[in-house]
Short mmCIF file of C-alpha atoms in Angstrom, two decimals:
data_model
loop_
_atom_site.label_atom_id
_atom_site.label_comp_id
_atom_site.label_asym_id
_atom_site.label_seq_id
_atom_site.Cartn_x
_atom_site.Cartn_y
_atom_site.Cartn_z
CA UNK A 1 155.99 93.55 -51.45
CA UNK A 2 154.64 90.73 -49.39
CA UNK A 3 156.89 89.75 -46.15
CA UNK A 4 159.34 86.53 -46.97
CA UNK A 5 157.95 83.54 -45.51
CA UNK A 6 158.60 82.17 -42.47
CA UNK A 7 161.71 79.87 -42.06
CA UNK A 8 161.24 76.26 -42.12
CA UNK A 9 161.26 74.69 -38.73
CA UNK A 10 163.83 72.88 -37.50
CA UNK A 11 164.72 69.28 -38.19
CA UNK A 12 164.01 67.43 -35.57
CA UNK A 13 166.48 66.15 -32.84
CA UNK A 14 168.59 63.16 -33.97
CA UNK A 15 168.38 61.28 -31.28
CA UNK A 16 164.80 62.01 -29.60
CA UNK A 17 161.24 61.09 -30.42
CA UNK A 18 159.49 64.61 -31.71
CA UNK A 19 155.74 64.95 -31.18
CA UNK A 20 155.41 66.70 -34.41
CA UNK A 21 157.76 64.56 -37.03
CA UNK A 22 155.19 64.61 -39.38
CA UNK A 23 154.03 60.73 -39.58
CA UNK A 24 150.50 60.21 -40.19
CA UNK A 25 150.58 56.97 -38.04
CA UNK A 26 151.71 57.33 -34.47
CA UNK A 27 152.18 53.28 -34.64
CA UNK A 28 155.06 53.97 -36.82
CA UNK A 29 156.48 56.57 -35.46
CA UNK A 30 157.16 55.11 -32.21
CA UNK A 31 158.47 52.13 -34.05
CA UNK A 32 161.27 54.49 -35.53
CA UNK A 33 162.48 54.92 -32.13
CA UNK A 34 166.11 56.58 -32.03
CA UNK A 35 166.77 56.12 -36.10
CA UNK A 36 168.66 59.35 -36.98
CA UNK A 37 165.92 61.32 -38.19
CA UNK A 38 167.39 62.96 -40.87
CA UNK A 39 165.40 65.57 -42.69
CA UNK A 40 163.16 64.12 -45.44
CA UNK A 41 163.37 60.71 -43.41
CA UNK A 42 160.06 60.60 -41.95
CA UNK A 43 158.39 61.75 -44.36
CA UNK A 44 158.96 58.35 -46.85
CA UNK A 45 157.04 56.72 -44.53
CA UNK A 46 153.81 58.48 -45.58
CA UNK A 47 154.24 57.25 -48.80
CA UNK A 48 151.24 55.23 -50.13
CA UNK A 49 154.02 52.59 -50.68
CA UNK A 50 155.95 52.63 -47.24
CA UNK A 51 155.08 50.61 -44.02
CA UNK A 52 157.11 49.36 -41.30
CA UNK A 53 156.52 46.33 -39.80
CA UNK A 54 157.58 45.66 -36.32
CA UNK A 55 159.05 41.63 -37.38
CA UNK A 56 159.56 41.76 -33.04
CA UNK A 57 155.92 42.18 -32.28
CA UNK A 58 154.68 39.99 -35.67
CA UNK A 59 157.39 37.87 -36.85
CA UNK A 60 157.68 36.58 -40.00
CA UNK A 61 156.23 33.10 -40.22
CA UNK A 62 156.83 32.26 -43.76
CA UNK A 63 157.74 33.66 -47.45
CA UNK A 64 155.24 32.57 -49.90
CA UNK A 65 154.64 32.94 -53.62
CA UNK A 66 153.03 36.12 -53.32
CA UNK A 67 155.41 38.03 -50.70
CA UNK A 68 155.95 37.47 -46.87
CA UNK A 69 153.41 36.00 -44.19
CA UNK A 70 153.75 37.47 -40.54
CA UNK A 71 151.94 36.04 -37.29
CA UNK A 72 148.82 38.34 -38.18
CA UNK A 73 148.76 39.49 -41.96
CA UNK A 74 150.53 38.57 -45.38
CA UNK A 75 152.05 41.36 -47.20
CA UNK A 76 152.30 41.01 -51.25
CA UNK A 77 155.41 42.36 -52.91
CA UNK A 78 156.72 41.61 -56.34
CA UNK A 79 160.32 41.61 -55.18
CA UNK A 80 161.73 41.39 -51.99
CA UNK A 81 165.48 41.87 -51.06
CA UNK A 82 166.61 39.80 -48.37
CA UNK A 83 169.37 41.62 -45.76
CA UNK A 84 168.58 39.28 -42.82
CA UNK A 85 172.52 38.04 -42.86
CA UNK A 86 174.21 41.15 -41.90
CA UNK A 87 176.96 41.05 -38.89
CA UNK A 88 179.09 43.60 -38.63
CA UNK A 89 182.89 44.20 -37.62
CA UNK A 90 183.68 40.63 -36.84
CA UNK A 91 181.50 38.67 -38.87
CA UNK A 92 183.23 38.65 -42.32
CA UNK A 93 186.29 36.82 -40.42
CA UNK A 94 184.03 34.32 -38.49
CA UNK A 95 182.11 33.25 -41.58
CA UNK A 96 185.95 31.85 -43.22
CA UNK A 97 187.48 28.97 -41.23
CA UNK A 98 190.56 30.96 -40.49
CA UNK A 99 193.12 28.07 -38.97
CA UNK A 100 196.60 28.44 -38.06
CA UNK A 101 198.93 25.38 -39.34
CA UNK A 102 198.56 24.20 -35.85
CA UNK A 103 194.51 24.17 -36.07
CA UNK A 104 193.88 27.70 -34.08
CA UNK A 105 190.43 29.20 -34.63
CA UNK A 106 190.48 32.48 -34.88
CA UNK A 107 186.62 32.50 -34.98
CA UNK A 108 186.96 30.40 -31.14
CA UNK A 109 189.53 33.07 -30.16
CA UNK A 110 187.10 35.84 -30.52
CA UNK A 111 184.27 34.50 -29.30
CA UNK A 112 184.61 36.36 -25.93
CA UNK A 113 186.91 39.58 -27.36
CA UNK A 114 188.72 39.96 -30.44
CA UNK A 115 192.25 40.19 -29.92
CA UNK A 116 194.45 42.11 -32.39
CA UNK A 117 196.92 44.57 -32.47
CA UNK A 118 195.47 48.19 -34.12
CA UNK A 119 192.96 46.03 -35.81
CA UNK A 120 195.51 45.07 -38.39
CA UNK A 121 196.46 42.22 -36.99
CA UNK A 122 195.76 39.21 -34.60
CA UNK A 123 197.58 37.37 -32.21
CA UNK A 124 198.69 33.80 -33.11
CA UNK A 125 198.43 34.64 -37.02
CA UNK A 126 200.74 35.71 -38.51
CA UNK A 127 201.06 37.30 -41.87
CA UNK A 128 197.07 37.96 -41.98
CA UNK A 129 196.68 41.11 -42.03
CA UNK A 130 193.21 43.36 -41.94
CA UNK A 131 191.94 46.11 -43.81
CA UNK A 132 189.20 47.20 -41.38
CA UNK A 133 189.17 44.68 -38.79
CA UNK A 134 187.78 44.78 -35.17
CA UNK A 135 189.99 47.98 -32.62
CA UNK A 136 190.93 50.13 -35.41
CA UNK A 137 189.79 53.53 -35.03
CA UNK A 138 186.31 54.61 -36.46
CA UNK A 139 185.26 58.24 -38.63
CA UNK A 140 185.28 58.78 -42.00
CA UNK A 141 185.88 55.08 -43.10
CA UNK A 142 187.17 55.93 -46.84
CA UNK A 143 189.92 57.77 -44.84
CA UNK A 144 190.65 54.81 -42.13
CA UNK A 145 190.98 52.38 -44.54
CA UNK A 146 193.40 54.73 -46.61
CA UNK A 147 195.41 54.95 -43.94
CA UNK A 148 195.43 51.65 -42.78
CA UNK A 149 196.47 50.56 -45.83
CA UNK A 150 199.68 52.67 -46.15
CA UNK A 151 200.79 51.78 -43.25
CA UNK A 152 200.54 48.01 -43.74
CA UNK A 153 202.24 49.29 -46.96
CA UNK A 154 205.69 50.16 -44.99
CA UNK A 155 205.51 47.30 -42.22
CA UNK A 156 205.42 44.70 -45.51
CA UNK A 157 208.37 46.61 -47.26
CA UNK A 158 210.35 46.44 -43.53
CA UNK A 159 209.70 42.93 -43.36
CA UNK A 160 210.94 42.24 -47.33
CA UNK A 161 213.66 44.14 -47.14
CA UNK A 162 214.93 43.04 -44.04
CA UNK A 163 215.03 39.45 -45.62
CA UNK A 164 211.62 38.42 -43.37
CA UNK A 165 208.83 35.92 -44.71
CA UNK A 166 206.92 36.33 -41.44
CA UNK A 167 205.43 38.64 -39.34
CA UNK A 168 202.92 38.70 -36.32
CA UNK A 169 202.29 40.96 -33.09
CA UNK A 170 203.61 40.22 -29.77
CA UNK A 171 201.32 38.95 -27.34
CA UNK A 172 202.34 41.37 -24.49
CA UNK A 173 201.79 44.74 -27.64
CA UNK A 174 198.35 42.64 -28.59
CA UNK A 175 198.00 43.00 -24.14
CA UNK A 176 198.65 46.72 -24.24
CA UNK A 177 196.47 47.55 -27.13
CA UNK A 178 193.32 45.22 -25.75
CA UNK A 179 193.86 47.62 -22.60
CA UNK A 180 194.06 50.85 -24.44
CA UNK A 181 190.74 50.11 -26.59
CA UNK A 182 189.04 49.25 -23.20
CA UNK A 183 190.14 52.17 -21.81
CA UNK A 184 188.89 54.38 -24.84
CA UNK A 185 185.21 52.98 -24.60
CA UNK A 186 185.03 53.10 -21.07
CA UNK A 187 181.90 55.99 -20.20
CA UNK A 188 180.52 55.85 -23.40
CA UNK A 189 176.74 55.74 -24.43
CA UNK A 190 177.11 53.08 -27.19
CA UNK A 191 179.67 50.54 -25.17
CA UNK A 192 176.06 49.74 -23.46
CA UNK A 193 174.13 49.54 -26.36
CA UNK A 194 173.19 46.19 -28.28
CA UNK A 195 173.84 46.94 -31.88
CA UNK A 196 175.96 45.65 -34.63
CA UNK A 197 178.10 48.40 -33.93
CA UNK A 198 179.02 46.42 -30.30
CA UNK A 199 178.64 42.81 -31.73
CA UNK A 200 175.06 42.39 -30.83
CA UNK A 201 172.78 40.66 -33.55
CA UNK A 202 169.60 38.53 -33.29
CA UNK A 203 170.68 37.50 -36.39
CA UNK A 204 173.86 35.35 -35.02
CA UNK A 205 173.14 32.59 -32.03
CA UNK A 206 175.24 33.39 -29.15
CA UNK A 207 175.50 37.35 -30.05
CA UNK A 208 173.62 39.00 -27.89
CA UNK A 209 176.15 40.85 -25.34
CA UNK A 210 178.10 44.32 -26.16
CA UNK A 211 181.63 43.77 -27.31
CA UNK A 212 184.26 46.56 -27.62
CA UNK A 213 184.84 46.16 -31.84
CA UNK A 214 186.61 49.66 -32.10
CA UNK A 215 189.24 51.90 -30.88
CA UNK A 216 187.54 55.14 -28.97
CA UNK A 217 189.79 57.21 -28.93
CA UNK A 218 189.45 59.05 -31.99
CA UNK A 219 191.38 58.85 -35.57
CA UNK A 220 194.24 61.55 -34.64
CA UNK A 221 195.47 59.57 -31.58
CA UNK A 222 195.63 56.40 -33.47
CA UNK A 223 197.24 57.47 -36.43
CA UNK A 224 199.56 58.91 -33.34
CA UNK A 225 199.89 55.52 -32.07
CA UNK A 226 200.38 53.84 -35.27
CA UNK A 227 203.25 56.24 -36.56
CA UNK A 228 205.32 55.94 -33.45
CA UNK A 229 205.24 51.95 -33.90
CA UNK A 230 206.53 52.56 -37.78
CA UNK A 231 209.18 55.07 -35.91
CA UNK A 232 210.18 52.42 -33.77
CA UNK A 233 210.96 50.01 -36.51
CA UNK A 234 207.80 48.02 -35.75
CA UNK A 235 209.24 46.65 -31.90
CA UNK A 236 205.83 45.56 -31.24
CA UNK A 237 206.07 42.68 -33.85
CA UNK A 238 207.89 39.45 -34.18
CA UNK A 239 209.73 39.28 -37.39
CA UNK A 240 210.95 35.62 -38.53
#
């Protein structure tokens, strides 16, 4: 019988440009940069359908009735889906005019660095609480967000039972935590990196520095955290 053929070769590496990634036009390839390259990715772009368009080098000048004008060529679609409003993390709360009774922003107070207690939470307002808000911990978000959930679960039943109507984190626990989430991100690759991941977005006036957004330190330690606060009988918070 004939010898089996040779293994395919290796994907390449998900963080590095590869020499042989199989795109026809070396153009685009560069412009993929550090995109995971995940195996079958490249190769969409050598569809007859596919081309990327650096909007950095040839921005888009204007959308007209047959598809979008850049700087140097008009490109004719017969749909195009707009995802130009994106911001990440933070954005969903500064697009509402969150306002304490007493007029606090909380878009002003986290124009610098989001301050919250285990992301559920922010300091100043009480009984808003956060699914999936800036300094909880990232990984398998279905999972994070199940968690989070049942533990905002318990603190609400603590606070009704106990006869409570409102509840908010103390500033010195909303002190320790901002520390703690520093501390995390501190010697990390990404905590220098300009993406929507660390606030950064060309999108948004005014976002273009790296933020800490999430807690570091890895989903075991926070649900750690998090479980000794519930133990505690929630001592970080100010019940009224």
């Amino acid at each position: 019988p004939p010898p089996p053929p040779p293994p395919p070769p290796p994907p390449p590496h998900p963080f590095f440009f590869h020499p042989d990634d199989g795109i026809r036009d070396s153009s685009t390839s560069r412009g993929l940069g550090d995109v995971y390259k995940r195996q079958g990715y490249y190769e969409v772009y050598n569809q007859e359908n596919v081309l990327l368009v650096d909007l950095n080098e040839t921005p888009i000048t204007r959308i007209t009735e047959n598809g979008i004008k850049t700087s140097n060529q008009l490109y004719e679609f017969d749909l195009i889906i707009y995802a130009t409003g994106f911001d990440g993390v933070t954005g969903p709360y500064d697009r509402i005019d969150i306002r304490t009774s007493t007029g606090r922003c909380l878009k002003d107070d986290w124009s610098d660095f989001p301050r919250t207690l285990f992301g559920m939470q922010a300091e100043g307002f009480p009984n808003m609480f956060m699914i999936l808000g800036p300094h909880t911990s990232r990984g398998n978000i279905p999972r994070n967000i199940e968690e989070v959930v049942d533990w905002q679960t318990n603190l609400l039943e603590y606070t009704m039972s106990n006869g409570f109507t409102r509840v908010e984190p103390k500033s010195k626990s909303v002190d320790k935590w901002e520390a703690q989430v520093k501390k995390a991100s501190e010697g990390l690759l990404m905590s220098g990196v300009g993406s929507w991941q660390t606030g950064v977005n060309s999108n948004v006036p005014g976002r273009d520095k790296p933020r800490v957004l999430a807690y570091n330190g890895g989903a075991v330690k926070y649900r750690t955290v998090i479980q000794k606060v519930e133990a505690n009988n929630y001592a970080e918070f100010f019940f009224a």
